[in-house]
Amino acid sequence: MNANVVELLLLLGAALGGTAALEAYLVRSDSAHPHVSDDLVRPPRY
């Protein structure tokens, strides 16, 4: 495979799986640092 095909596949994969990967990353960082993402994303729940 040449570099252009690999690049195209990476771009396609990023377009298709980008939102899912971002959600998974946000969920993981949320569980790791709940107070940080609460301050950034939504108001704290008391």
Coordinates of N, CA and C in Angstrom, one line a residue:
M1 N 0.9 -1.2 0.0 CA 0.0 0.0 0.0 C 0.9 1.2 0.0
N2 N 0.5 2.2 -0.8 CA 1.3 3.4 -0.8 C 0.8 4.4 0.3
A3 N 1.5 5.5 0.5 CA 1.2 6.4 1.6 C -0.1 7.1 1.4
N4 N -0.5 7.4 0.2 CA -1.8 8.1 -0.1 C -3.0 7.2 0.4
V5 N -2.9 5.9 0.1 CA -4.0 5.1 0.5 C -4.1 5.0 2.0
V6 N -3.0 4.8 2.7 CA -3.0 4.8 4.1 C -3.5 6.0 4.7
E7 N -3.1 7.2 4.2 CA -3.5 8.5 4.7 C -5.1 8.6 4.5
L8 N -5.6 8.2 3.4 CA -7.0 8.2 3.1 C -7.8 7.4 4.1
L9 N -7.2 6.2 4.4 CA -7.9 5.3 5.3 C -7.9 5.9 6.7
L10 N -6.8 6.5 7.1 CA -6.7 7.1 8.4 C -7.7 8.3 8.5
L11 N -7.8 9.1 7.4 CA -8.8 10.2 7.5 C -10.2 9.7 7.5
L12 N -10.5 8.6 6.8 CA -11.8 8.0 6.8 C -12.1 7.5 8.2
G13 N -11.2 6.8 8.7 CA -11.4 6.2 10.1 C -11.6 7.3 11.1
A14 N -10.8 8.4 11.0 CA -11.0 9.5 11.9 C -12.3 10.1 11.8
A15 N -12.8 10.2 10.5 CA -14.1 10.8 10.3 C -15.2 10.0 10.9
L16 N -15.1 8.6 10.7 CA -16.2 7.7 11.1 C -16.1 7.5 12.7
G17 N -14.9 7.3 13.2 CA -14.7 6.9 14.6 C -14.3 8.1 15.4
G18 N -14.2 9.3 14.9 CA -13.7 10.4 15.6 C -14.6 10.8 16.8
T19 N -15.9 10.8 16.5 CA -16.8 11.2 17.6 C -16.9 10.2 18.7
A20 N -16.8 8.9 18.3 CA -16.9 7.8 19.3 C -15.6 7.8 20.1
A21 N -14.5 8.1 19.4 CA -13.2 8.1 20.2 C -13.2 9.3 21.1
L22 N -13.7 10.4 20.7 CA -13.7 11.6 21.5 C -14.6 11.4 22.7
E23 N -15.8 10.8 22.5 CA -16.7 10.5 23.6 C -16.0 9.5 24.6
A24 N -15.3 8.5 24.1 CA -14.7 7.6 25.0 C -13.6 8.3 25.8
Y25 N -12.8 9.2 25.1 CA -11.8 9.9 25.8 C -12.4 10.8 26.9
L26 N -13.5 11.5 26.5 CA -14.1 12.4 27.5 C -14.7 11.6 28.7
V27 N -15.2 10.4 28.4 CA -15.7 9.6 29.5 C -14.6 9.1 30.4
R28 N -13.5 8.7 29.8 CA -12.3 8.2 30.6 C -11.7 9.4 31.4
S29 N -11.6 10.6 30.8 CA -11.0 11.7 31.5 C -12.0 12.1 32.6
D30 N -13.3 12.0 32.3 CA -14.3 12.3 33.3 C -14.2 11.5 34.5
S31 N -14.0 10.2 34.3 CA -13.9 9.3 35.5 C -12.6 9.5 36.2
A32 N -11.5 9.9 35.5 CA -10.2 10.1 36.1 C -10.2 11.4 36.9
H33 N -10.8 12.4 36.3 CA -10.8 13.7 36.9 C -12.2 14.3 36.9
P34 N -13.1 13.8 37.7 CA -14.5 14.3 37.6 C -14.7 15.7 37.9
H35 N -13.9 16.3 38.8 CA -14.1 17.7 39.2 C -13.6 18.6 38.1
V36 N -12.6 18.2 37.4 CA -12.0 19.0 36.3 C -13.0 19.1 35.2
S37 N -13.5 18.0 34.7 CA -14.4 18.0 33.5 C -15.8 18.6 34.0
D38 N -16.2 18.5 35.2 CA -17.4 19.1 35.7 C -17.3 20.6 35.6
D39 N -16.1 21.2 36.0 CA -15.9 22.6 35.9 C -15.9 23.1 34.4
L40 N -15.4 22.2 33.5 CA -15.2 22.7 32.2 C -16.5 22.5 31.4
V41 N -17.2 21.3 31.6 CA -18.3 20.9 30.7 C -19.6 21.4 31.3
R42 N -19.9 21.1 32.5 CA -21.2 21.3 33.1 C -21.1 21.8 34.5
P43 N -22.1 22.5 35.0 CA -22.0 23.0 36.3 C -22.0 21.9 37.4
P44 N -21.3 22.1 38.5 CA -21.2 21.0 39.5 C -22.6 20.6 40.0
R45 N -22.7 19.4 40.4 CA -24.0 18.9 40.9 C -23.8 18.6 42.4
Y46 N -24.5 19.4 43.3 CA -24.3 19.2 44.7 C -25.6 18.6 45.3

